[in-house]
Amino acid sequence: MIDVIFDTLIDNGLVFAFALIGGIMLIAYFISRYLTRGHVHGSAIAIILGLVLAYVGGVQSGGENGIADVQLFAGISILGGAMMRDFAIVATAFGASMDELKRAGSIGVLSLFVGVILSFVVGVVIGLLFGYTDAISLTTIGAGAATYIAGPVTGTAIGATSEVITISIGAGIVKSVLTMSATPFIAKYIGLNNPRSAIVFGGLLGTTSGVAGGLAATDPKLVPYGALTATFYTGLGCLLGPSVLFLIMGMIFSM
Amino acid sequence: MVIYGVALLATCMLVGLIIGEVLGVAINVEANVGGVGIAMLLLVLIIDTLRKRERLGEPTQDGLSFWGAMYIPIVVAMAANQNVVGAIEGGPLAIAAGVAAVIAGFLFVPVISKIGKGRSNSYDHREDGRPL
């Protein structure tokens, strides 16, 4: 009997994921309304519940895809994979205003460059504090502090050790997870309540998943603006990391 | 028809992603450069045009807004897919670098937003339309 149920759920993974995520949303909104009296937004709680599931799944399976590595929940990887994520992000543009986007175009570009360089410098400083002094390792860790894709792309291009590349991926994931969960709580202190600041936020933080999740839990209306700039961030990080930033690092630190 | 909206969305996304891939190859970067962003701009432009010509039917809009509304559940599923264990196992250096990058980013949001506001306040967009 149990086998029949399990097999049905596994064979219909995506449909099971719809039901499961619906259940998580229900629990999250219940917690939001009755336990926090509406102070913490339901979607913020839902995302944190999702991250907790990801942790449990990761410990259980030893894999890299959170709960989706547990066979029963594999359907979650379709619903929460890059394809559906990007599809839904593009769909949010339906509610975006052309005028707002035009008005904030140049500040979006500025925030992208500031965002990549800022994360990079912060990553380099932390790397120095932990005792790394060579240009290759520092550049890789700095790029990882930008995003978990820019880190390994840069590290591989300039020949970093696998240990350093792993650290750079870890830094990027920490950034993404923290942006997802902390943004709704910080939003009101940094003026994140209008399309302009959302565009700046997307350009500065740059992790697509983090920005997408963080803004969803803050105010879904802001999502298209932040997501728009964030999707250019990883590309810019991969462009600057192994080239300009590495050259500058090479002038300051030894190889 | 609802499928028109979904198909429009799908086409915009695919065209955007292809442009993003081509851009990546062109500047020699191993990543999709702004594909999703380009897709979003494309969709906003097309919808704007269709609305002005009154060619955007109610069902078509439903096809678009359904997927926009599915956004949060999809993000929750995405959160459940994250390599949270990997983030913790990255060690203290990875955690410190990630946390510091987020704090720095948060701190700069009001700073950069203000630069933009100052500029738009001193420049009145309505003046563009005024006859000389």
mmCIF file of C-alpha atoms in Angstrom:
data_model
loop_
_atom_site.group_PDB
_atom_site.id
_atom_site.type_symbol
_atom_site.label_atom_id
_atom_site.label_comp_id
_atom_site.label_asym_id
_atom_site.label_seq_id
_atom_site.Cartn_x
_atom_site.Cartn_y
_atom_site.Cartn_z
ATOM 1 C CA MET A 1 0.000 0.000 0.000
ATOM 2 C CA ILE A 2 2.704 2.428 1.075
ATOM 3 C CA ASP A 3 4.667 1.485 -2.040
ATOM 4 C CA VAL A 4 1.704 2.271 -4.268
ATOM 5 C CA ILE A 5 1.385 5.735 -2.727
ATOM 6 C CA PHE A 6 5.126 6.450 -2.986
ATOM 7 C CA ASP A 7 5.285 5.284 -6.602
ATOM 8 C CA THR A 8 2.327 7.458 -7.559
ATOM 9 C CA LEU A 9 3.883 10.508 -5.910
ATOM 10 C CA ILE A 10 7.264 9.904 -7.554
ATOM 11 C CA ASP A 11 5.758 9.215 -10.999
ATOM 12 C CA ASN A 12 3.796 12.476 -10.795
ATOM 13 C CA GLY A 13 6.604 14.511 -9.288
ATOM 14 C CA LEU A 14 5.686 17.940 -10.633
ATOM 15 C CA VAL A 15 2.028 17.612 -9.622
ATOM 16 C CA PHE A 16 3.107 16.427 -6.170
ATOM 17 C CA ALA A 17 5.354 19.502 -5.982
ATOM 18 C CA PHE A 18 2.353 21.780 -6.665
ATOM 19 C CA ALA A 19 0.437 20.155 -3.796
ATOM 20 C CA LEU A 20 3.436 20.187 -1.475
ATOM 21 C CA ILE A 21 4.377 23.834 -2.092
ATOM 22 C CA GLY A 22 0.715 24.773 -1.713
ATOM 23 C CA GLY A 23 0.779 23.087 1.690
ATOM 24 C CA ILE A 24 3.961 24.937 2.682
ATOM 25 C CA MET A 25 2.399 28.259 1.632
ATOM 26 C CA LEU A 26 -0.685 27.462 3.717
ATOM 27 C CA ILE A 27 1.398 26.679 6.799
ATOM 28 C CA ALA A 28 3.577 29.760 6.231
ATOM 29 C CA TYR A 29 0.611 32.131 5.942
ATOM 30 C CA PHE A 30 -0.962 30.506 8.997
ATOM 31 C CA ILE A 31 2.238 31.105 11.001
ATOM 32 C CA SER A 32 2.403 34.662 9.661
ATOM 33 C CA ARG A 33 -1.163 35.499 10.681
ATOM 34 C CA TYR A 34 -1.427 33.795 14.049
ATOM 35 C CA LEU A 35 2.101 33.468 15.412
ATOM 36 C CA THR A 36 3.605 36.754 14.189
ATOM 37 C CA ARG A 37 0.276 38.611 13.892
ATOM 38 C CA GLY A 38 1.124 39.612 10.352
ATOM 39 C CA HIS A 39 4.443 41.245 11.281
ATOM 40 C CA VAL A 40 6.462 38.771 9.232
ATOM 41 C CA HIS A 41 5.160 38.308 5.692
ATOM 42 C CA GLY A 42 3.876 34.841 4.804
ATOM 43 C CA SER A 43 6.140 34.497 1.793
ATOM 44 C CA ALA A 44 9.211 35.312 3.919
ATOM 45 C CA ILE A 45 8.269 32.447 6.235
ATOM 46 C CA ALA A 46 7.553 30.167 3.258
ATOM 47 C CA ILE A 47 11.032 30.845 1.841
ATOM 48 C CA ILE A 48 12.660 30.160 5.203
ATOM 49 C CA LEU A 49 10.652 26.901 5.474
ATOM 50 C CA GLY A 50 11.915 26.043 1.979
ATOM 51 C CA LEU A 51 15.512 26.655 3.072
ATOM 52 C CA VAL A 52 14.994 24.480 6.164
ATOM 53 C CA LEU A 53 13.669 21.691 3.916
ATOM 54 C CA ALA A 54 16.712 22.175 1.683
ATOM 55 C CA TYR A 55 18.981 21.743 4.691
ATOM 56 C CA VAL A 56 17.179 18.603 5.871
ATOM 57 C CA GLY A 57 17.259 17.183 2.337
ATOM 58 C CA GLY A 58 20.943 17.981 1.974
ATOM 59 C CA VAL A 59 21.854 16.266 5.245
ATOM 60 C CA GLN A 60 19.648 13.282 4.387
ATOM 61 C CA SER A 61 20.954 12.698 0.859
ATOM 62 C CA GLY A 62 24.406 14.288 0.862
ATOM 63 C CA GLY A 63 23.515 15.905 -2.475
ATOM 64 C CA GLU A 64 23.693 19.487 -3.698
ATOM 65 C CA ASN A 65 20.064 20.124 -4.607
ATOM 66 C CA GLY A 66 18.447 20.331 -1.208
ATOM 67 C CA ILE A 67 15.220 18.411 -0.724
ATOM 68 C CA ALA A 68 15.082 17.534 -4.429
ATOM 69 C CA ASP A 69 17.845 14.950 -3.925
ATOM 70 C CA VAL A 70 15.448 12.893 -1.826
ATOM 71 C CA GLN A 71 13.771 10.725 -4.477
ATOM 72 C CA LEU A 72 10.239 11.337 -3.214
ATOM 73 C CA PHE A 73 10.652 15.111 -3.619
ATOM 74 C CA ALA A 74 12.484 15.143 -6.954
ATOM 75 C CA GLY A 75 9.530 16.984 -8.537
ATOM 76 C CA ILE A 76 10.500 20.067 -6.522
ATOM 77 C CA SER A 77 13.586 20.379 -8.704
ATOM 78 C CA ILE A 78 11.360 20.886 -11.757
ATOM 79 C CA LEU A 79 9.098 23.450 -10.099
ATOM 80 C CA GLY A 80 12.006 25.235 -8.403
ATOM 81 C CA GLY A 81 14.594 24.765 -11.144
ATOM 82 C CA ALA A 82 16.160 27.532 -13.224
ATOM 83 C CA MET A 83 13.689 27.053 -16.096
ATOM 84 C CA MET A 84 10.516 27.644 -14.080
ATOM 85 C CA ARG A 85 12.210 30.322 -11.980
ATOM 86 C CA ASP A 86 13.187 32.339 -15.048
ATOM 87 C CA PHE A 87 9.763 31.755 -16.650
ATOM 88 C CA ALA A 88 8.000 33.158 -13.593
ATOM 89 C CA ILE A 89 10.459 36.062 -13.303
ATOM 90 C CA VAL A 90 9.780 37.054 -16.923
ATOM 91 C CA ALA A 91 6.030 36.774 -16.184
ATOM 92 C CA THR A 92 6.357 39.336 -13.380
ATOM 93 C CA ALA A 93 7.433 41.863 -16.042
ATOM 94 C CA PHE A 94 3.743 41.871 -17.044
ATOM 95 C CA GLY A 95 3.136 44.148 -14.062
ATOM 96 C CA ALA A 96 6.177 46.374 -14.615
ATOM 97 C CA SER A 97 5.907 49.929 -15.841
ATOM 98 C CA MET A 98 7.882 50.932 -18.907
ATOM 99 C CA ASP A 99 8.252 54.491 -17.578
ATOM 100 C CA GLU A 100 9.772 53.362 -14.270
ATOM 101 C CA LEU A 101 12.239 51.161 -16.117
ATOM 102 C CA LYS A 102 13.265 53.971 -18.478
ATOM 103 C CA ARG A 103 13.691 56.428 -15.642
ATOM 104 C CA ALA A 104 15.985 54.110 -13.657
ATOM 105 C CA GLY A 105 18.023 52.763 -16.579
ATOM 106 C CA SER A 106 21.285 54.604 -15.894
ATOM 107 C CA ILE A 107 21.170 54.090 -12.137
ATOM 108 C CA GLY A 108 20.659 50.372 -12.799
ATOM 109 C CA VAL A 109 23.887 50.218 -14.798
ATOM 110 C CA LEU A 110 25.746 52.194 -12.122
ATOM 111 C CA SER A 111 24.483 49.898 -9.355
ATOM 112 C CA LEU A 112 25.625 46.830 -11.343
ATOM 113 C CA PHE A 113 29.222 48.041 -11.550
ATOM 114 C CA VAL A 114 29.256 49.240 -7.934
ATOM 115 C CA GLY A 115 27.658 45.936 -6.870
ATOM 116 C CA VAL A 116 30.217 43.668 -8.551
ATOM 117 C CA ILE A 117 33.231 45.728 -7.440
ATOM 118 C CA LEU A 118 31.896 46.162 -3.894
ATOM 119 C CA SER A 119 31.298 42.417 -3.396
ATOM 120 C CA PHE A 120 34.669 41.686 -4.943
ATOM 121 C CA VAL A 121 36.552 44.066 -2.624
ATOM 122 C CA VAL A 122 34.690 42.735 0.423
ATOM 123 C CA GLY A 123 35.535 39.156 -0.590
ATOM 124 C CA VAL A 124 39.213 40.068 -1.076
ATOM 125 C CA VAL A 125 39.400 41.765 2.339
ATOM 126 C CA ILE A 126 37.856 38.728 4.057
ATOM 127 C CA GLY A 127 40.263 36.472 2.141
ATOM 128 C CA LEU A 128 43.196 38.565 3.404
ATOM 129 C CA LEU A 129 41.886 38.365 6.971
ATOM 130 C CA PHE A 130 41.855 34.566 6.650
ATOM 131 C CA GLY A 131 45.477 34.526 5.532
ATOM 132 C CA TYR A 132 45.327 34.310 1.723
ATOM 133 C CA THR A 133 47.838 36.652 0.098
ATOM 134 C CA ASP A 134 48.188 35.526 -3.540
ATOM 135 C CA ALA A 135 46.370 37.304 -6.360
ATOM 136 C CA ILE A 136 44.809 34.130 -7.831
ATOM 137 C CA SER A 137 43.133 32.959 -4.603
ATOM 138 C CA LEU A 138 42.032 36.450 -3.587
ATOM 139 C CA THR A 139 40.522 37.176 -7.019
ATOM 140 C CA THR A 140 38.605 33.874 -6.944
ATOM 141 C CA ILE A 141 37.231 34.464 -3.440
ATOM 142 C CA GLY A 142 36.311 38.033 -4.399
ATOM 143 C CA ALA A 143 34.447 36.812 -7.488
ATOM 144 C CA GLY A 144 32.681 34.185 -5.343
ATOM 145 C CA ALA A 145 31.475 36.943 -3.042
ATOM 146 C CA ALA A 146 29.806 38.365 -6.172
ATOM 147 C CA THR A 147 27.941 35.173 -7.170
ATOM 148 C CA TYR A 148 28.476 31.417 -6.903
ATOM 149 C CA ILE A 149 28.790 31.265 -10.690
ATOM 150 C CA ALA A 150 31.289 34.131 -11.065
ATOM 151 C CA GLY A 151 33.552 32.499 -8.432
ATOM 152 C CA PRO A 152 34.227 29.147 -10.110
ATOM 153 C CA VAL A 153 34.201 30.678 -13.625
ATOM 154 C CA THR A 154 36.897 33.150 -12.567
ATOM 155 C CA GLY A 155 38.822 30.594 -10.519
ATOM 156 C CA THR A 156 38.913 28.085 -13.373
ATOM 157 C CA ALA A 157 39.973 30.768 -15.862
ATOM 158 C CA ILE A 158 42.962 31.967 -13.790
ATOM 159 C CA GLY A 159 43.964 28.584 -12.360
ATOM 160 C CA ALA A 160 42.914 28.655 -8.713
ATOM 161 C CA THR A 161 43.143 25.542 -6.523
ATOM 162 C CA SER A 162 39.980 23.471 -6.092
ATOM 163 C CA GLU A 163 39.946 24.283 -2.380
ATOM 164 C CA VAL A 164 39.728 28.015 -3.146
ATOM 165 C CA ILE A 165 37.098 27.427 -5.842
ATOM 166 C CA THR A 166 34.992 25.494 -3.315
ATOM 167 C CA ILE A 167 35.272 28.398 -0.869
ATOM 168 C CA SER A 168 34.218 30.833 -3.607
ATOM 169 C CA ILE A 169 31.119 28.744 -4.402
ATOM 170 C CA GLY A 170 30.314 28.556 -0.677
ATOM 171 C CA ALA A 171 30.586 32.350 -0.332
ATOM 172 C CA GLY A 172 28.192 32.834 -3.258
ATOM 173 C CA ILE A 173 25.631 30.391 -1.835
ATOM 174 C CA VAL A 174 25.800 32.032 1.600
ATOM 175 C CA LYS A 175 25.159 35.373 -0.097
ATOM 176 C CA SER A 176 22.204 33.990 -2.014
ATOM 177 C CA VAL A 177 20.597 32.260 0.991
ATOM 178 C CA LEU A 178 21.115 35.261 3.262
ATOM 179 C CA THR A 179 19.725 37.722 0.689
ATOM 180 C CA MET A 180 16.658 35.519 0.322
ATOM 181 C CA SER A 181 15.941 35.332 4.041
ATOM 182 C CA ALA A 182 17.193 38.682 5.403
ATOM 183 C CA THR A 183 15.857 41.140 2.803
ATOM 184 C CA PRO A 184 12.237 41.349 4.081
ATOM 185 C CA PHE A 185 13.524 42.225 7.551
ATOM 186 C CA ILE A 186 16.017 44.858 6.368
ATOM 187 C CA ALA A 187 13.896 46.394 3.572
ATOM 188 C CA LYS A 188 12.329 49.223 5.564
ATOM 189 C CA TYR A 189 15.696 50.382 6.938
ATOM 190 C CA ILE A 190 17.276 50.764 3.493
ATOM 191 C CA GLY A 191 14.280 52.370 1.754
ATOM 192 C CA LEU A 192 13.514 49.311 -0.349
ATOM 193 C CA ASN A 193 9.905 50.209 -1.131
ATOM 194 C CA ASN A 194 9.859 51.634 -4.667
ATOM 195 C CA PRO A 195 10.866 50.539 -8.184
ATOM 196 C CA ARG A 196 13.986 52.734 -8.200
ATOM 197 C CA SER A 197 15.493 51.288 -5.027
ATOM 198 C CA ALA A 198 14.484 47.775 -6.167
ATOM 199 C CA ILE A 199 16.487 48.275 -9.384
ATOM 200 C CA VAL A 200 19.459 49.456 -7.295
ATOM 201 C CA PHE A 201 19.013 46.524 -4.907
ATOM 202 C CA GLY A 202 19.047 44.036 -7.798
ATOM 203 C CA GLY A 203 22.217 45.583 -9.193
ATOM 204 C CA LEU A 204 24.025 45.700 -5.845
ATOM 205 C CA LEU A 205 23.182 42.218 -4.526
ATOM 206 C CA GLY A 206 23.066 40.559 -7.930
ATOM 207 C CA THR A 207 22.355 36.962 -6.941
ATOM 208 C CA THR A 208 19.315 36.153 -9.111
ATOM 209 C CA SER A 209 17.848 33.627 -6.661
ATOM 210 C CA GLY A 210 18.581 35.811 -3.645
ATOM 211 C CA VAL A 211 17.113 38.954 -5.184
ATOM 212 C CA ALA A 212 14.113 37.048 -6.565
ATOM 213 C CA GLY A 213 13.370 35.451 -3.201
ATOM 214 C CA GLY A 214 14.177 38.491 -1.104
ATOM 215 C CA LEU A 215 11.946 40.835 -3.097
ATOM 216 C CA ALA A 216 9.124 38.283 -3.324
ATOM 217 C CA ALA A 217 9.026 38.187 0.466
ATOM 218 C CA THR A 218 9.277 41.981 0.745
ATOM 219 C CA ASP A 219 6.812 43.194 -1.895
ATOM 220 C CA PRO A 220 6.006 41.139 -5.020
ATOM 221 C CA LYS A 221 5.391 44.350 -6.989
ATOM 222 C CA LEU A 222 9.119 45.146 -6.756
ATOM 223 C CA VAL A 223 10.257 41.801 -8.176
ATOM 224 C CA PRO A 224 10.461 42.702 -11.885
ATOM 225 C CA TYR A 225 12.599 45.783 -11.196
ATOM 226 C CA GLY A 226 15.157 44.008 -9.018
ATOM 227 C CA ALA A 227 15.221 40.866 -11.138
ATOM 228 C CA LEU A 228 15.873 42.891 -14.275
ATOM 229 C CA THR A 229 19.211 44.276 -13.071
ATOM 230 C CA ALA A 230 20.188 41.132 -11.160
ATOM 231 C CA THR A 231 20.122 39.020 -14.317
ATOM 232 C CA PHE A 232 22.987 41.096 -15.766
ATOM 233 C CA TYR A 233 25.104 40.805 -12.629
ATOM 234 C CA THR A 234 26.554 37.299 -13.010
ATOM 235 C CA GLY A 235 27.514 38.043 -16.613
ATOM 236 C CA LEU A 236 29.273 41.231 -15.552
ATOM 237 C CA GLY A 237 31.029 39.372 -12.705
ATOM 238 C CA CYS A 238 32.247 36.665 -15.084
ATOM 239 C CA LEU A 239 33.427 39.391 -17.459
ATOM 240 C CA LEU A 240 35.297 41.571 -14.934
ATOM 241 C CA GLY A 241 36.625 38.820 -12.610
ATOM 242 C CA PRO A 242 39.202 37.021 -14.754
ATOM 243 C CA SER A 243 40.114 40.191 -16.701
ATOM 244 C CA VAL A 244 40.223 43.721 -15.255
ATOM 245 C CA LEU A 245 39.900 42.745 -11.592
ATOM 246 C CA PHE A 246 42.516 39.983 -11.868
ATOM 247 C CA LEU A 247 44.945 42.347 -13.612
ATOM 248 C CA ILE A 248 44.525 44.946 -10.863
ATOM 249 C CA MET A 249 44.970 42.265 -8.191
ATOM 250 C CA GLY A 250 48.135 41.057 -9.956
ATOM 251 C CA MET A 251 49.621 44.549 -9.634
ATOM 252 C CA ILE A 252 48.885 44.714 -5.884
ATOM 253 C CA PHE A 253 49.549 41.134 -4.725
ATOM 254 C CA SER A 254 52.048 38.456 -5.681
ATOM 255 C CA MET A 255 50.938 35.622 -7.979
ATOM 256 C CA MET B 1 -7.020 32.408 -25.667
ATOM 257 C CA VAL B 2 -5.038 31.773 -22.513
ATOM 258 C CA ILE B 3 -2.358 29.924 -24.452
ATOM 259 C CA TYR B 4 -1.573 33.098 -26.418
ATOM 260 C CA GLY B 5 -0.405 34.740 -23.222
ATOM 261 C CA VAL B 6 1.630 31.709 -22.136
ATOM 262 C CA ALA B 7 3.124 31.343 -25.617
ATOM 263 C CA LEU B 8 4.028 35.044 -25.728
ATOM 264 C CA LEU B 9 5.763 34.642 -22.373
ATOM 265 C CA ALA B 10 7.596 31.508 -23.516
ATOM 266 C CA THR B 11 8.701 33.104 -26.791
ATOM 267 C CA CYS B 12 10.014 36.220 -25.033
ATOM 268 C CA MET B 13 11.961 34.089 -22.556
ATOM 269 C CA LEU B 14 13.516 31.897 -25.257
ATOM 270 C CA VAL B 15 14.453 34.856 -27.480
ATOM 271 C CA GLY B 16 15.954 36.636 -24.431
ATOM 272 C CA LEU B 17 17.953 33.582 -23.368
ATOM 273 C CA ILE B 18 19.293 33.046 -26.887
ATOM 274 C CA ILE B 19 20.380 36.708 -27.098
ATOM 275 C CA GLY B 20 21.969 36.343 -23.643
ATOM 276 C CA GLU B 21 23.907 33.250 -24.751
ATOM 277 C CA VAL B 22 25.086 34.986 -27.941
ATOM 278 C CA LEU B 23 26.174 38.028 -25.883
ATOM 279 C CA GLY B 24 28.104 35.701 -23.562
ATOM 280 C CA VAL B 25 29.941 34.100 -26.487
ATOM 281 C CA ALA B 26 30.575 37.524 -28.051
ATOM 282 C CA ILE B 27 32.336 38.906 -24.963
ATOM 283 C CA ASN B 28 33.915 35.534 -24.181
ATOM 284 C CA VAL B 29 32.110 34.900 -20.896
ATOM 285 C CA GLU B 30 30.916 31.488 -19.721
ATOM 286 C CA ALA B 31 27.508 32.732 -18.638
ATOM 287 C CA ASN B 32 24.219 33.904 -20.035
ATOM 288 C CA VAL B 33 24.499 37.693 -20.048
ATOM 289 C CA GLY B 34 21.190 39.247 -19.037
ATOM 290 C CA GLY B 35 19.030 36.790 -20.984
ATOM 291 C CA VAL B 36 16.148 36.963 -18.522
ATOM 292 C CA GLY B 37 16.448 40.743 -18.299
ATOM 293 C CA ILE B 38 16.307 41.076 -22.082
ATOM 294 C CA ALA B 39 13.261 38.769 -22.123
ATOM 295 C CA MET B 40 11.551 41.006 -19.547
ATOM 296 C CA LEU B 41 12.225 44.165 -21.548
ATOM 297 C CA LEU B 42 10.942 42.420 -24.665
ATOM 298 C CA LEU B 43 7.721 41.394 -22.899
ATOM 299 C CA VAL B 44 7.157 44.879 -21.451
ATOM 300 C CA LEU B 45 7.657 46.427 -24.916
ATOM 301 C CA ILE B 46 5.342 43.983 -26.688
ATOM 302 C CA ILE B 47 2.610 44.307 -24.051
ATOM 303 C CA ASP B 48 2.900 48.090 -24.182
ATOM 304 C CA THR B 49 2.437 48.031 -27.961
ATOM 305 C CA LEU B 50 -0.451 45.534 -27.852
ATOM 306 C CA ARG B 51 -2.246 47.562 -25.172
ATOM 307 C CA LYS B 52 -1.998 50.755 -27.172
ATOM 308 C CA ARG B 53 -3.519 48.997 -30.204
ATOM 309 C CA GLU B 54 -6.099 47.319 -27.951
ATOM 310 C CA ARG B 55 -4.979 43.910 -29.167
ATOM 311 C CA LEU B 56 -4.382 42.403 -25.717
ATOM 312 C CA GLY B 57 -7.393 40.202 -24.934
ATOM 313 C CA GLU B 58 -8.537 39.390 -21.408
ATOM 314 C CA PRO B 59 -7.710 35.627 -21.662
ATOM 315 C CA THR B 60 -4.252 36.455 -23.026
ATOM 316 C CA GLN B 61 -3.623 38.597 -19.957
ATOM 317 C CA ASP B 62 -4.835 35.741 -17.737
ATOM 318 C CA GLY B 63 -2.205 33.473 -19.265
ATOM 319 C CA LEU B 64 0.460 36.009 -18.302
ATOM 320 C CA SER B 65 -0.799 36.917 -14.852
ATOM 321 C CA PHE B 66 -1.206 33.266 -13.820
ATOM 322 C CA TRP B 67 2.521 32.667 -14.161
ATOM 323 C CA GLY B 68 3.281 35.976 -12.469
ATOM 324 C CA ALA B 69 1.141 34.811 -9.554
ATOM 325 C CA MET B 70 2.935 31.444 -9.488
ATOM 326 C CA TYR B 71 6.161 33.317 -8.903
ATOM 327 C CA ILE B 72 6.247 33.105 -5.105
ATOM 328 C CA PRO B 73 5.426 29.374 -4.906
ATOM 329 C CA ILE B 74 8.127 28.745 -7.512
ATOM 330 C CA VAL B 75 10.600 30.790 -5.456
ATOM 331 C CA VAL B 76 9.705 28.704 -2.388
ATOM 332 C CA ALA B 77 10.386 25.538 -4.393
ATOM 333 C CA MET B 78 13.662 27.139 -5.517
ATOM 334 C CA ALA B 79 14.581 27.807 -1.880
ATOM 335 C CA ALA B 80 13.949 24.133 -1.100
ATOM 336 C CA ASN B 81 16.439 23.268 -3.876
ATOM 337 C CA GLN B 82 19.321 25.365 -2.551
ATOM 338 C CA ASN B 83 22.556 23.790 -1.432
ATOM 339 C CA VAL B 84 22.172 25.031 2.151
ATOM 340 C CA VAL B 85 24.427 22.296 3.507
ATOM 341 C CA GLY B 86 27.088 23.353 0.990
ATOM 342 C CA ALA B 87 26.840 26.944 2.201
ATOM 343 C CA ILE B 88 27.490 25.879 5.773
ATOM 344 C CA GLU B 89 30.218 23.409 4.821
ATOM 345 C CA GLY B 90 32.027 26.137 2.858
ATOM 346 C CA GLY B 91 33.592 26.965 6.213
ATOM 347 C CA PRO B 92 34.028 30.198 8.147
ATOM 348 C CA LEU B 93 35.786 32.027 5.281
ATOM 349 C CA ALA B 94 32.924 31.334 2.842
ATOM 350 C CA ILE B 95 30.332 32.319 5.424
ATOM 351 C CA ALA B 96 32.182 35.501 6.409
ATOM 352 C CA ALA B 97 32.682 36.546 2.768
ATOM 353 C CA GLY B 98 29.032 35.874 1.864
ATOM 354 C CA VAL B 99 27.647 37.653 4.925
ATOM 355 C CA ALA B 100 29.968 40.661 4.493
ATOM 356 C CA ALA B 101 29.030 40.986 0.803
ATOM 357 C CA VAL B 102 25.322 41.042 1.682
ATOM 358 C CA ILE B 103 25.784 43.632 4.446
ATOM 359 C CA ALA B 104 27.846 45.845 2.132
ATOM 360 C CA GLY B 105 25.180 45.519 -0.573
ATOM 361 C CA PHE B 106 22.371 46.441 1.832
ATOM 362 C CA LEU B 107 24.307 49.488 3.092
ATOM 363 C CA PHE B 108 24.816 50.813 -0.438
ATOM 364 C CA VAL B 109 21.146 50.558 -1.491
ATOM 365 C CA PRO B 110 20.120 53.897 0.100
ATOM 366 C CA VAL B 111 23.377 55.550 -1.025
ATOM 367 C CA ILE B 112 22.984 54.701 -4.715
ATOM 368 C CA SER B 113 19.207 55.242 -4.690
ATOM 369 C CA LYS B 114 19.845 58.760 -3.420
ATOM 370 C CA ILE B 115 22.225 59.576 -6.286
ATOM 371 C CA GLY B 116 19.453 58.748 -8.719
ATOM 372 C CA LYS B 117 16.843 60.755 -6.863
ATOM 373 C CA GLY B 118 19.013 63.862 -6.699
ATOM 374 C CA ARG B 119 19.416 63.798 -10.439
ATOM 375 C CA SER B 120 15.752 63.311 -11.254
ATOM 376 C CA ASN B 121 14.738 66.063 -8.843
ATOM 377 C CA SER B 122 16.979 68.638 -10.484
ATOM 378 C CA TYR B 123 15.795 67.574 -13.930
ATOM 379 C CA ASP B 124 12.116 67.925 -14.671
ATOM 380 C CA HIS B 125 10.955 65.373 -17.255
ATOM 381 C CA ARG B 126 7.929 67.457 -18.166
ATOM 382 C CA GLU B 127 10.246 70.064 -19.644
ATOM 383 C CA ASP B 128 10.909 67.703 -22.547
ATOM 384 C CA GLY B 129 7.394 68.175 -23.811
ATOM 385 C CA ARG B 130 7.310 71.942 -23.431
ATOM 386 C CA PRO B 131 7.502 73.918 -26.709
ATOM 387 C CA LEU B 132 10.513 76.209 -26.974
#
